[in-house]
């Protein structure tokens, strides 16, 4: 299905892991902005209401589908920020045949 540019109406910021040092010179892991792109953020998946039992406590996860213009530089080692919520990237699916879009599956909440 062709990409409808009119649906790219949300800003998504992609973060990459960076190494730095704290004031005492100890290494710390931080996340820095890699890119900000227009995207079509789809409603939460059916797993939105799924409750899981993990480490003797209830947790929930919400999966989002984010469609953006075709790119190959976004990876699942990155994170995405949507509306101030930071999410892990579970999967990146580029449209290699048509080169029109890339779908990114983002997961918010404890896993």
Tab-separated table of C-alpha atoms in Angstrom:
chain	number	residue	atom	x	y	z
A	1	UNK	CA	0.000	0.000	0.000
A	2	UNK	CA	1.448	3.411	-0.941
A	3	UNK	CA	2.455	5.773	1.824
A	4	UNK	CA	-0.061	8.583	2.364
A	5	UNK	CA	2.044	11.651	3.306
A	6	UNK	CA	-1.020	13.300	4.875
A	7	UNK	CA	-1.018	10.664	7.619
A	8	UNK	CA	2.526	11.596	8.722
A	9	UNK	CA	1.175	13.990	11.345
A	10	UNK	CA	3.091	13.108	14.544
A	11	UNK	CA	6.695	13.857	15.486
A	12	UNK	CA	8.700	10.870	16.708
A	13	UNK	CA	12.174	11.308	18.175
A	14	UNK	CA	14.586	8.393	17.874
A	15	UNK	CA	17.251	8.053	20.575
A	16	UNK	CA	20.546	6.203	20.421
A	17	UNK	CA	22.663	4.890	23.276
A	18	UNK	CA	25.705	7.005	24.091
A	19	UNK	CA	28.569	6.480	26.479
A	20	UNK	CA	29.730	9.352	28.641
A	21	UNK	CA	31.282	9.959	32.036
A	22	UNK	CA	29.848	11.338	35.239
A	23	UNK	CA	31.569	13.969	37.394
A	24	UNK	CA	33.768	11.317	39.010
A	25	UNK	CA	34.922	9.993	35.633
A	26	UNK	CA	32.822	6.832	35.855
A	27	UNK	CA	31.226	5.606	32.625
A	28	UNK	CA	27.480	6.155	32.367
A	29	UNK	CA	24.984	5.223	29.700
A	30	UNK	CA	22.825	7.990	28.278
A	31	UNK	CA	20.378	8.315	25.419
A	32	UNK	CA	20.830	11.130	22.906
A	33	UNK	CA	18.654	12.319	20.045
A	34	UNK	CA	19.522	10.592	16.781
A	35	UNK	CA	16.724	11.945	14.564
A	36	UNK	CA	13.232	13.418	14.679
A	37	UNK	CA	10.859	12.351	11.925
A	38	UNK	CA	7.233	12.781	10.897
A	39	UNK	CA	5.283	9.554	11.321
A	40	UNK	CA	1.880	7.898	11.296
A	41	UNK	CA	1.451	6.516	14.820
A	42	UNK	CA	-1.203	3.852	14.914
A	43	UNK	CA	-3.464	3.021	17.846
A	44	UNK	CA	-2.201	0.616	20.472
A	45	UNK	CA	-2.338	-3.027	19.488
A	46	UNK	CA	-4.441	-5.706	21.069
A	47	UNK	CA	-1.715	-6.162	23.654
A	48	UNK	CA	-2.612	-2.782	25.136
A	49	UNK	CA	-4.933	-4.351	27.659
A	50	UNK	CA	-2.794	-7.428	28.240
A	51	UNK	CA	-1.808	-7.813	31.834
A	52	UNK	CA	1.216	-9.917	32.589
A	53	UNK	CA	2.574	-11.278	35.823
A	54	UNK	CA	6.294	-10.579	36.098
A	55	UNK	CA	8.512	-10.708	39.162
A	56	UNK	CA	5.464	-11.152	41.428
A	57	UNK	CA	3.850	-7.926	40.246
A	58	UNK	CA	1.400	-6.989	37.543
A	59	UNK	CA	2.757	-5.099	34.574
A	60	UNK	CA	1.260	-4.059	31.270
A	61	UNK	CA	2.765	-3.292	27.901
A	62	UNK	CA	1.407	-1.299	25.000
A	63	UNK	CA	2.652	-1.802	21.439
A	64	UNK	CA	2.469	0.979	18.857
A	65	UNK	CA	2.971	0.805	15.107
A	66	UNK	CA	4.903	3.774	13.739
A	67	UNK	CA	5.093	4.246	9.967
A	68	UNK	CA	7.578	6.712	8.495
A	69	UNK	CA	9.135	7.400	5.121
A	70	UNK	CA	11.475	4.651	3.947
A	71	UNK	CA	14.766	4.588	5.818
A	72	UNK	CA	17.349	2.024	6.835
A	73	UNK	CA	19.116	3.894	9.640
A	74	UNK	CA	16.626	3.213	12.459
A	75	UNK	CA	17.435	0.024	14.416
A	76	UNK	CA	15.948	-1.927	17.302
A	77	UNK	CA	18.943	-0.895	19.435
A	78	UNK	CA	17.369	2.581	19.584
A	79	UNK	CA	14.403	3.990	21.485
A	80	UNK	CA	11.517	6.140	20.315
A	81	UNK	CA	9.837	9.072	22.072
A	82	UNK	CA	6.206	9.681	21.198
A	83	UNK	CA	4.214	12.366	23.011
A	84	UNK	CA	6.796	12.433	25.807
A	85	UNK	CA	6.725	8.665	26.348
A	86	UNK	CA	9.989	6.783	25.780
A	87	UNK	CA	9.551	3.339	24.242
A	88	UNK	CA	11.782	0.449	23.289
A	89	UNK	CA	11.888	-0.477	19.610
A	90	UNK	CA	10.924	-4.122	19.261
A	91	UNK	CA	11.157	-4.449	15.485
A	92	UNK	CA	12.008	-2.407	12.392
A	93	UNK	CA	10.370	-3.493	9.130
A	94	UNK	CA	11.511	-1.565	6.030
A	95	UNK	CA	9.514	-1.871	2.798
A	96	UNK	CA	12.517	-3.068	0.792
A	97	UNK	CA	10.492	-3.903	-2.320
A	98	UNK	CA	8.657	-0.598	-2.735
A	99	UNK	CA	10.998	1.624	-0.711
A	100	UNK	CA	8.027	3.732	0.374
A	101	UNK	CA	7.865	3.288	4.137
A	102	UNK	CA	9.427	1.719	7.216
A	103	UNK	CA	7.271	0.317	10.014
A	104	UNK	CA	8.646	0.471	13.546
A	105	UNK	CA	7.031	-1.533	16.358
A	106	UNK	CA	7.480	0.313	19.669
A	107	UNK	CA	6.698	-1.107	23.119
A	108	UNK	CA	5.911	1.018	26.164
A	109	UNK	CA	5.769	-0.319	29.698
A	110	UNK	CA	7.554	-3.063	31.560
A	111	UNK	CA	8.360	-6.200	29.633
